[in-house]
Amino acid sequence: MYRLRVKTKSVHINTFGCQMNKADSELSLGVLMERGYRVAPDEASADVILFNTCSVRQRAEDKVYSRLAQLRQRKEENPGLLIGVLGCMAQKEAGAFFKRFPHVDMVCGTRMFDKLPDLLEKLEGNGKHLLATGEAGNITYYPKHRPPGRHTYQAFVTVIRGCDNKCSYCIVPSVRGHEISRSVDEIVAEVEALAQNGVKEVTLLGQNINTYGNDLAGGVTLGTLLQAVHDVTDIARIRFVTSHPKDMTPKTLEAMAALPRLCRHLHMPAQSGSDSVLERMGRGHTVEYYVKLIEEARRLMPDITIASDFIVGFPGETDRDFEETVRLMKAVRFQNSFIFKYSPRPGTPAAALADDVPLEVKKQRNQKLLKLQSEISLEENRKQVGKTVEVLVEGPSKNDQRRLVGRTPQNHIAVFEGRPDLHGSLTSVEVYDSTSLTLFGRFSGVLASSPENPPVVATTEDR
Ligand code: SAH
Ligand code: SF4
Ligand code: F3S
């Protein structure tokens, strides 16, 4: 009698885009591991290669296209290799992938990650191109165990999927669909399990997290969720992103201020400092309201830091509009800003407007804002010198393996000399120097230590 020997398949996932994608890649690996897959040590040795993709700007898409083109020959040499495209580009391009890249086996949209084992099984059964981008889908299953992310002691927890806003430049609502919140109980249970497995910091994720709960019964809000996660679990740090100024309220800020383990940091994109640009962007908030929120946040939490996103070169953005953005940046003094050159996305309302700011001007504005932000970051970081800060140690510093790197609750990156066994510990660090990006310090004590550090499996290549 023959005995069937089934070799366990190994899977590698390349992650592009935002933190939501990182969380979805972890979820995908989690469900696949539950069904017997192994995480491959690298792409070259994997039996299944997945790309979790981003459509937010053209550059993000181009990266995936060029990586997919590189795999054509490998697939010819090894027809058993399975290649899948997941996430936002999959949702947006759907079957077009198979025309352009016949060596892609599967295209799987933004609400199908939990169905991946079944989809791969189906694919192995008939070997044909498999398209799974069902519009009405929802993620209904979250694996109990998932592989660790980039930093073992930090985990992302998706709390609301999709986006019901209509920012005119943004592809997200069309590729990620309507808002669907997970229940408070489910989220709290997930955070509890993570905390029991040694996770110290969770970041609750939503494209527009301030509308969390709008679709749930019983008047559940982001404030309710923050309170529940804070009270029910003993997780050391809680963060949440991304805040939309239109939907952020003083009440949420009050809820935040009342919870000591909530990190004093907000990522709240302003996008522009010009009301007329904001209007055309369909943002639904004014510069004045934005500044008021920041003032209120700082009144309630004096040590809070604020990060923003800006888009330069939006259709019709004049020099004067841009100067207003410069003024806002100077007035608010962000800790950090992500600055993007406007990239028209097909099908969005803004794509119907002429992309009339020349690339050269977009580049100049981008450079100018980056330079200003870097000066502000340096000045603000200098203020930390001489202070003792709390750092959650993430691992060895990239530039100097003998040093450790981690973050403060205010999201400063801190580098300091310390023993490798401090990974995952909450430490206190005396800051003696800083640059615009980093605080440098001396280790001055352990606040809470950590268990063993498992290996790294998922990386993200583009924000
Ligand atoms: N709410 C989301 C936004 C995702 S997109 C979140 O979770 O952060 C991230 C940032 O990309 C946006 O804040 C915006 O600044 C930028 N962006 C979005 N669409 C863009 C486009 N068409 N061109 C350039 N930048 C864009
Ligand atoms: Fe994230 Fe948006 Fe990119 Fe999708 S399109 S990966 S939601 S940034
Ligand atoms: Fe995009 Fe605006 Fe939603 S930036 S993700 S439409 S909040």
Coordinates of C-alpha atoms and ligand atoms in Angstrom, one line a residue:
M1 CA 0.0 0.0 0.0
Y2 CA 1.2 3.5 -0.9
R3 CA 1.4 6.1 1.8
L4 CA 0.8 9.6 0.5
R5 CA 3.5 11.9 1.7
V6 CA 2.2 15.5 1.7
K7 CA 5.0 18.0 1.8
T8 CA 3.9 21.1 3.7
K9 CA 4.0 24.1 1.4
S10 CA 5.9 27.2 2.3
V11 CA 4.6 30.7 1.8
H12 CA 6.3 34.1 1.5
I13 CA 4.4 37.4 1.5
N14 CA 5.7 40.7 0.2
T15 CA 3.8 43.6 1.9
F16 CA 3.4 47.0 0.3
G17 CA 1.4 50.0 1.6
C18 CA 0.0 51.0 5.0
Q19 CA -0.2 49.5 8.4
M20 CA -3.5 47.9 7.5
N21 CA -1.7 45.9 4.9
K22 CA 0.9 44.8 7.5
A23 CA -2.0 43.6 9.7
D24 CA -3.7 41.8 6.8
S25 CA -0.4 40.1 5.9
E26 CA -0.1 38.8 9.4
L27 CA -3.7 37.6 9.3
S28 CA -3.1 35.9 5.9
L29 CA 0.0 34.0 7.3
G30 CA -2.0 33.2 10.4
V31 CA -4.8 31.5 8.5
L32 CA -2.4 29.7 6.2
M33 CA -0.3 28.4 9.1
E34 CA -3.5 27.0 10.8
R35 CA -4.0 25.0 7.6
G36 CA -0.5 23.6 7.6
Y37 CA 1.5 26.1 5.6
R38 CA 5.0 27.1 6.8
V39 CA 6.4 30.5 6.5
A40 CA 9.3 30.3 4.0
P41 CA 12.6 31.7 5.1
D42 CA 12.8 33.8 2.0
E43 CA 11.1 34.4 -1.3
A44 CA 13.5 32.3 -3.3
S45 CA 12.6 29.1 -1.5
A46 CA 8.8 29.6 -1.2
D47 CA 6.2 27.4 -2.9
V48 CA 3.6 30.2 -2.7
I49 CA 4.6 33.9 -3.2
L50 CA 2.0 36.5 -2.3
F51 CA 2.0 40.2 -2.9
N52 CA -0.1 42.3 -0.6
T53 CA -0.4 45.5 -2.6
C54 CA -1.2 49.2 -2.4
S55 CA -2.8 51.5 -4.9
V56 CA -2.6 54.8 -3.1
R57 CA -0.1 56.3 -5.5
Q58 CA 1.2 55.3 -8.9
R59 CA 4.6 54.7 -7.5
A60 CA 3.3 52.0 -5.1
E61 CA 1.7 50.2 -8.0
D62 CA 4.8 50.4 -10.2
K63 CA 6.9 48.7 -7.6
V64 CA 4.5 45.7 -7.6
Y65 CA 4.4 45.6 -11.4
S66 CA 8.1 45.5 -11.7
R67 CA 8.5 42.8 -9.0
L68 CA 5.8 40.7 -10.7
A69 CA 7.6 41.0 -14.1
Q70 CA 10.7 39.6 -12.4
L71 CA 8.9 36.4 -11.4
R72 CA 7.9 35.4 -14.9
Q73 CA 11.0 33.4 -15.6
R74 CA 10.9 31.6 -12.2
K75 CA 7.4 30.5 -12.9
E76 CA 8.4 29.2 -16.4
E77 CA 11.2 27.2 -14.7
N78 CA 8.9 26.0 -11.9
P79 CA 5.3 25.8 -13.0
G80 CA 4.3 24.4 -9.6
L81 CA 5.1 27.8 -8.0
L82 CA 1.9 29.7 -7.0
I83 CA 1.8 33.5 -7.3
G84 CA -1.0 35.5 -5.8
V85 CA -1.8 39.2 -5.8
L86 CA -3.8 40.4 -2.8
G87 CA -5.2 43.6 -1.4
C88 CA -5.8 47.0 -2.9
M89 CA -4.3 46.5 -6.4
A90 CA -6.0 43.2 -6.7
Q91 CA -9.4 44.8 -5.9
K92 CA -8.7 47.6 -8.3
E93 CA -7.3 45.8 -11.3
A94 CA -9.0 42.4 -10.8
G95 CA -8.8 40.2 -13.9
A96 CA -6.6 42.7 -15.7
F97 CA -3.7 41.1 -13.9
F98 CA -4.0 37.8 -15.7
K99 CA -3.9 39.6 -19.1
R100 CA -0.8 41.6 -18.2
F101 CA 0.9 38.8 -16.1
P102 CA -0.3 35.4 -17.2
H103 CA 2.1 33.8 -14.7
V104 CA 0.0 35.2 -11.8
D105 CA -2.3 32.4 -10.5
M106 CA -4.6 34.2 -8.2
V107 CA -6.0 37.7 -7.6
C108 CA -7.6 38.1 -4.2
G109 CA -9.3 41.3 -3.0
T110 CA -9.2 43.3 0.2
R111 CA -11.9 41.3 2.0
M112 CA -10.8 37.8 1.3
F113 CA -7.7 37.3 3.3
D114 CA -9.3 34.8 5.7
K115 CA -10.4 32.7 2.7
L116 CA -6.9 32.3 1.4
P117 CA -6.4 28.6 2.3
D118 CA -9.6 27.6 0.5
L119 CA -8.6 29.7 -2.5
L120 CA -5.2 28.1 -2.7
E121 CA -6.8 24.7 -2.4
K122 CA -9.2 25.5 -5.2
L123 CA -6.3 26.7 -7.3
E124 CA -4.3 23.6 -6.8
G125 CA -7.3 21.6 -7.8
N126 CA -7.9 23.1 -11.2
G127 CA -4.8 25.1 -11.9
K128 CA -6.7 28.0 -13.6
H129 CA -6.5 31.7 -13.0
L130 CA -8.6 32.3 -9.9
L131 CA -10.2 35.7 -9.3
A132 CA -11.7 36.4 -5.9
T133 CA -12.6 40.0 -5.4
G134 CA -16.2 39.6 -4.2
E135 CA -17.6 43.1 -3.4
A136 CA -19.9 42.1 -0.6
G137 CA -17.3 40.2 1.3
N138 CA -16.1 40.7 4.8
I139 CA -13.4 39.2 6.9
T140 CA -15.3 37.0 9.2
Y141 CA -12.4 34.9 10.7
Y142 CA -9.4 36.1 12.6
P143 CA -6.8 33.4 13.4
K144 CA -6.1 32.7 17.1
H145 CA -2.3 32.7 16.5
R146 CA -0.5 34.7 14.0
P147 CA 3.2 35.1 13.2
P148 CA 4.9 38.0 14.8
G149 CA 5.2 41.2 12.8
R150 CA 8.3 43.3 12.3
H151 CA 8.6 44.0 16.0
T152 CA 7.5 41.1 18.1
Y153 CA 6.3 43.2 21.0
Q154 CA 4.2 45.5 18.9
A155 CA 1.0 44.3 17.1
F156 CA -1.5 45.9 14.8
V157 CA -5.2 45.2 15.4
T158 CA -7.7 46.1 12.8
V159 CA -10.8 47.5 14.4
I160 CA -12.6 49.0 11.4
R161 CA -12.3 48.2 7.7
G162 CA -13.0 50.4 4.8
C163 CA -13.8 54.1 4.5
D164 CA -17.0 55.9 4.0
N165 CA -15.4 59.3 3.4
K166 CA -15.0 60.8 0.0
C167 CA -11.7 62.6 -0.1
S168 CA -11.6 63.4 -3.7
Y169 CA -8.0 62.2 -4.4
C170 CA -8.3 58.9 -2.5
I171 CA -8.6 55.4 -4.0
V172 CA -9.1 53.8 -0.6
P173 CA -12.9 53.9 -0.4
S174 CA -13.2 52.2 -3.8
V175 CA -10.7 49.5 -3.1
R176 CA -11.5 48.9 0.6
G177 CA -15.2 49.3 0.5
H178 CA -17.7 50.5 3.1
E179 CA -16.9 50.8 6.8
I180 CA -17.4 47.7 8.9
S181 CA -16.4 47.8 12.6
R182 CA -15.4 44.7 14.6
S183 CA -17.2 44.3 17.9
V184 CA -15.6 45.6 21.1
D185 CA -15.6 42.1 22.6
E186 CA -13.8 40.6 19.7
I187 CA -11.1 43.3 19.7
V188 CA -10.7 43.1 23.5
A189 CA -10.3 39.3 23.3
E190 CA -7.7 39.7 20.6
V191 CA -5.7 42.3 22.6
E192 CA -5.9 40.1 25.7
A193 CA -4.5 37.1 23.7
L194 CA -1.7 39.3 22.3
A195 CA -0.8 40.6 25.8
Q196 CA -0.7 37.0 27.1
N197 CA 1.8 36.2 24.3
G198 CA 4.1 39.0 25.3
V199 CA 2.9 41.8 23.2
K200 CA 3.4 45.2 25.0
E201 CA 2.0 47.6 22.6
V202 CA -1.0 47.5 20.3
T203 CA -2.0 49.9 17.5
L204 CA -5.7 49.9 16.7
L205 CA -6.1 50.4 13.0
G206 CA -8.7 52.0 10.8
Q207 CA -8.5 54.1 7.7
N208 CA -10.7 56.5 9.5
I209 CA -10.7 55.2 13.0
N210 CA -12.8 58.0 14.5
T211 CA -15.9 56.6 12.9
Y212 CA -15.4 53.3 14.7
G213 CA -18.7 52.0 16.0
N214 CA -21.0 54.1 13.8
D215 CA -22.3 50.9 12.2
L216 CA -22.6 49.0 15.5
A217 CA -25.6 49.0 17.8
G218 CA -25.7 50.6 21.2
G219 CA -23.9 53.9 20.6
V220 CA -20.4 52.4 20.6
T221 CA -17.7 54.9 19.8
L222 CA -13.9 55.0 19.6
G223 CA -14.0 56.3 23.1
T224 CA -15.9 53.2 24.3
L225 CA -13.4 51.0 22.6
L226 CA -10.3 52.7 24.0
Q227 CA -11.8 52.6 27.5
A228 CA -12.6 48.8 27.1
V229 CA -9.2 47.9 25.7
H230 CA -7.6 50.0 28.5
D231 CA -9.7 48.6 31.3
V232 CA -10.0 44.9 30.4
T233 CA -6.5 44.2 29.3
D234 CA -3.2 45.0 31.0
I235 CA -1.4 45.8 27.7
A236 CA 1.3 48.4 28.5
R237 CA 0.7 50.8 25.5
I238 CA -2.3 51.5 23.3
R239 CA -2.1 53.6 20.1
F240 CA -4.7 54.2 17.4
V241 CA -4.5 55.4 13.8
T242 CA -5.5 57.2 11.6
S243 CA -7.5 60.1 12.9
H244 CA -9.5 62.2 10.5
P245 CA -9.9 65.8 11.7
K246 CA -13.5 65.9 10.5
D247 CA -14.5 63.0 12.7
M248 CA -12.2 63.6 15.6
T249 CA -14.0 65.3 18.5
P250 CA -13.0 66.9 21.8
K251 CA -14.8 64.1 23.4
T252 CA -12.4 61.5 22.0
L253 CA -9.5 63.6 23.1
E254 CA -11.0 63.7 26.6
A255 CA -11.4 59.9 26.5
M256 CA -7.8 59.6 25.5
A257 CA -6.6 62.0 28.2
A258 CA -8.4 60.0 30.9
L259 CA -6.5 56.8 30.0
P260 CA -2.9 56.8 31.1
R261 CA -1.7 53.8 29.0
L262 CA -2.9 55.5 25.8
C263 CA 0.1 56.8 24.1
R264 CA 0.3 60.6 23.8
H265 CA 0.6 60.7 20.1
L266 CA -1.9 61.4 17.3
H267 CA -1.5 60.8 13.6
M268 CA -4.0 63.2 12.2
P269 CA -3.4 64.2 8.6
A270 CA -4.1 67.8 7.7
Q271 CA -3.3 67.3 4.0
S272 CA -3.2 71.1 3.3
G273 CA -3.2 74.4 5.1
S274 CA -5.5 76.1 2.5
D275 CA -9.2 76.0 3.0
S276 CA -9.9 76.2 -0.7
V277 CA -7.7 73.2 -1.4
L278 CA -9.3 71.3 1.5
E279 CA -12.6 72.1 0.1
R280 CA -11.7 70.7 -3.3
M281 CA -10.1 67.7 -1.6
G282 CA -13.5 67.0 0.0
R283 CA -12.0 66.8 3.4
G284 CA -14.9 68.3 5.3
H285 CA -12.8 70.3 7.8
T286 CA -11.3 73.8 7.8
V287 CA -7.8 74.8 8.9
E288 CA -9.3 76.6 11.9
Y289 CA -11.1 73.5 13.1
Y290 CA -7.9 71.5 12.7
V291 CA -5.9 74.0 14.8
K292 CA -8.6 74.1 17.4
L293 CA -8.4 70.3 17.8
I294 CA -4.6 70.5 18.2
E295 CA -5.0 73.2 20.8
E296 CA -7.5 71.1 22.7
A297 CA -5.3 68.0 22.5
R298 CA -2.4 69.9 23.9
R299 CA -4.4 71.5 26.6
L300 CA -5.6 68.1 27.8
M301 CA -2.3 66.3 27.2
P302 CA 0.6 68.8 27.3
D303 CA 3.2 66.2 26.2
I304 CA 1.2 64.9 23.2
T305 CA 3.0 64.9 19.8
I306 CA 1.2 65.2 16.5
A307 CA 2.0 63.7 13.1
S308 CA 0.5 64.6 9.8
D309 CA 0.3 63.8 6.1
F310 CA 0.4 66.4 3.4
I311 CA -0.3 66.3 -0.3
V312 CA 1.5 68.9 -2.4
G313 CA 0.5 69.8 -5.9
F314 CA -3.2 69.0 -5.7
P315 CA -5.1 70.3 -8.7
G316 CA -5.3 74.1 -8.6
E317 CA -2.9 74.5 -5.7
T318 CA -1.4 78.0 -6.0
D319 CA 1.8 79.4 -4.5
R320 CA -0.4 81.1 -2.0
D321 CA -2.2 77.9 -1.1
F322 CA 1.1 76.3 -0.6
E323 CA 2.3 79.1 1.6
E324 CA -0.7 78.5 3.8
T325 CA 0.4 74.9 4.2
V326 CA 3.9 76.2 5.2
R327 CA 2.2 78.5 7.7
L328 CA 0.1 75.6 9.2
M329 CA 3.2 73.5 9.6
K330 CA 5.0 76.3 11.4
A331 CA 2.0 77.0 13.6
V332 CA 1.3 73.4 14.7
R333 CA 5.0 72.2 14.8
F334 CA 4.3 68.6 13.9
Q335 CA 6.6 66.0 15.3
N336 CA 6.7 64.3 11.9
S337 CA 5.0 64.6 8.5
F338 CA 4.6 62.3 5.6
I339 CA 4.6 64.5 2.5
F340 CA 3.3 63.2 -0.8
K341 CA 3.2 64.6 -4.4
Y342 CA -0.3 64.4 -5.7
S343 CA -0.8 61.3 -7.9
P344 CA -4.1 61.2 -9.8
R345 CA -5.9 57.9 -9.2
P346 CA -8.2 56.6 -11.9
G347 CA -11.9 56.8 -11.0
T348 CA -11.5 59.3 -8.1
P349 CA -13.3 62.6 -8.3
A350 CA -10.1 64.5 -8.4
A351 CA -8.9 62.6 -11.4
A352 CA -11.5 64.6 -13.4
L353 CA -9.6 67.8 -12.5
A354 CA -6.6 68.9 -14.5
D355 CA -3.4 67.7 -12.8
D356 CA -2.1 71.2 -13.5
V357 CA 0.7 71.7 -11.0
P358 CA 3.9 70.8 -13.0
L359 CA 6.0 67.9 -11.6
E360 CA 8.9 70.3 -11.0
V361 CA 6.7 72.5 -8.8
K362 CA 5.4 69.5 -6.9
K363 CA 9.0 68.4 -6.3
Q364 CA 10.0 71.9 -5.1
R365 CA 7.1 72.1 -2.7
N366 CA 7.8 68.6 -1.5
Q367 CA 11.4 69.5 -0.8
K368 CA 10.5 72.8 0.9
L369 CA 8.0 71.1 3.3
L370 CA 10.4 68.3 4.0
K371 CA 13.2 70.8 4.9
L372 CA 10.9 72.8 7.2
Q373 CA 9.5 69.6 8.9
S374 CA 13.0 68.4 9.5
E375 CA 14.0 71.8 11.1
I376 CA 11.0 71.6 13.3
S377 CA 11.6 68.0 14.2
L378 CA 15.2 68.8 15.2
E379 CA 14.1 71.7 17.4
E380 CA 11.4 69.7 19.0
N381 CA 13.7 66.7 19.6
R382 CA 16.3 69.0 21.1
K383 CA 13.8 69.7 23.8
Q384 CA 14.0 66.1 24.9
V385 CA 17.7 66.3 25.7
G386 CA 18.2 66.0 29.4
K387 CA 14.9 64.2 30.0
T388 CA 14.3 60.6 30.9
V389 CA 12.0 58.9 28.5
E390 CA 10.2 55.5 28.4
V391 CA 11.3 53.3 25.5
L392 CA 9.8 50.0 24.4
V393 CA 12.8 48.2 22.9
E394 CA 12.2 46.9 19.4
G395 CA 15.6 45.3 18.7
P396 CA 19.1 46.3 17.6
S397 CA 19.6 49.6 15.8
K398 CA 19.9 49.3 12.0
N399 CA 23.0 51.5 11.8
D400 CA 24.8 50.1 14.9
Q401 CA 24.0 46.6 16.0
R402 CA 25.6 47.2 19.4
R403 CA 22.9 49.6 20.2
L404 CA 19.1 49.2 20.8
V405 CA 16.3 51.0 19.2
G406 CA 12.7 51.6 20.3
R407 CA 10.0 54.2 20.6
T408 CA 8.7 56.5 23.3
P409 CA 4.9 56.8 23.9
Q410 CA 5.1 60.0 22.0
N411 CA 6.5 58.0 19.1
H412 CA 10.1 59.4 19.2
I413 CA 12.6 56.9 17.9
A414 CA 15.3 56.4 20.6
V415 CA 18.7 54.7 20.2
F416 CA 20.7 53.7 23.2
E417 CA 23.4 51.3 24.4
G418 CA 22.0 48.3 26.2
R419 CA 22.1 44.5 26.5
P420 CA 20.4 42.4 23.8
D421 CA 18.2 40.7 26.4
L422 CA 16.4 44.0 26.8
H423 CA 14.4 43.4 23.5
G424 CA 10.8 43.8 24.2
S425 CA 11.3 45.5 27.6
L426 CA 10.0 48.8 28.7
T427 CA 13.1 50.7 29.7
S428 CA 13.9 54.2 30.9
V429 CA 16.5 56.1 28.9
E430 CA 18.2 59.4 29.7
V431 CA 18.4 61.4 26.5
Y432 CA 21.8 63.1 25.9
D433 CA 21.6 64.0 22.2
S434 CA 19.2 64.2 19.3
T435 CA 18.8 64.6 15.5
S436 CA 15.6 65.4 13.6
L437 CA 14.8 61.7 13.5
T438 CA 16.3 60.2 16.6
L439 CA 16.9 60.6 20.3
F440 CA 20.2 59.2 21.6
G441 CA 20.3 58.1 25.2
R442 CA 21.8 56.1 28.1
F443 CA 20.0 53.1 29.6
S444 CA 18.9 53.9 33.1
G445 CA 16.6 51.1 34.1
V446 CA 14.0 48.4 33.2
L447 CA 10.4 49.2 33.8
A448 CA 9.0 45.9 32.6
S449 CA 10.9 43.0 31.0
S450 CA 9.9 40.6 28.2
P451 CA 9.8 36.9 27.2
E452 CA 11.8 35.4 24.3
N453 CA 12.0 37.1 21.0
P454 CA 10.6 35.0 18.0
P455 CA 11.8 35.6 14.4
V456 CA 10.8 38.2 12.0
V457 CA 8.5 37.2 9.1
A458 CA 6.7 40.1 7.5
T459 CA 8.2 43.2 6.1
T460 CA 6.7 46.3 4.5
E461 CA 8.4 48.0 1.6
D462 CA 6.4 51.1 1.1
R463 CA 4.1 53.2 3.2
Ligands
SAH1 N1 -6.9 57.2 6.0 C1 -5.8 56.6 5.6 C2 -5.2 57.3 4.4 C3 -4.5 56.3 3.6 S1 -3.6 57.0 2.4 C4 -4.8 56.2 6.6 O1 -5.0 55.2 7.2 O2 -3.8 56.9 6.8 C5 -2.2 57.8 3.3 C6 -1.9 59.1 2.8 O3 -1.6 59.1 1.4 C7 -3.1 60.1 2.9 O4 -3.2 60.7 4.1 C8 -2.7 61.2 1.9 O5 -1.8 62.1 2.4 C9 -1.9 60.3 0.9 N2 -2.6 60.1 -0.4 C10 -3.8 59.5 -0.6 N3 -4.1 59.6 -1.9 C11 -3.1 60.2 -2.5 C12 -2.9 60.6 -3.9 N4 -3.8 60.3 -4.8 N5 -1.8 61.3 -4.2 C13 -0.9 61.6 -3.2 N6 -1.0 61.2 -2.0 C14 -2.1 60.6 -1.6
SF4_2 FE1 -3.3 51.0 2.6 FE2 -4.6 52.6 1.0 FE3 -2.5 51.6 0.1 FE4 -4.6 50.1 0.4 S1 -4.4 51.8 -1.0 S2 -2.5 49.6 1.1 S3 -5.5 51.0 2.2 S4 -2.6 53.0 1.8
F3S3 FE1 -8.8 58.2 2.0 FE2 -9.8 60.2 3.2 FE3 -10.7 57.8 3.7 S1 -7.7 59.9 2.9 S2 -8.9 56.6 3.4 S3 -10.9 58.9 1.8 S4 -10.3 59.4 5.1

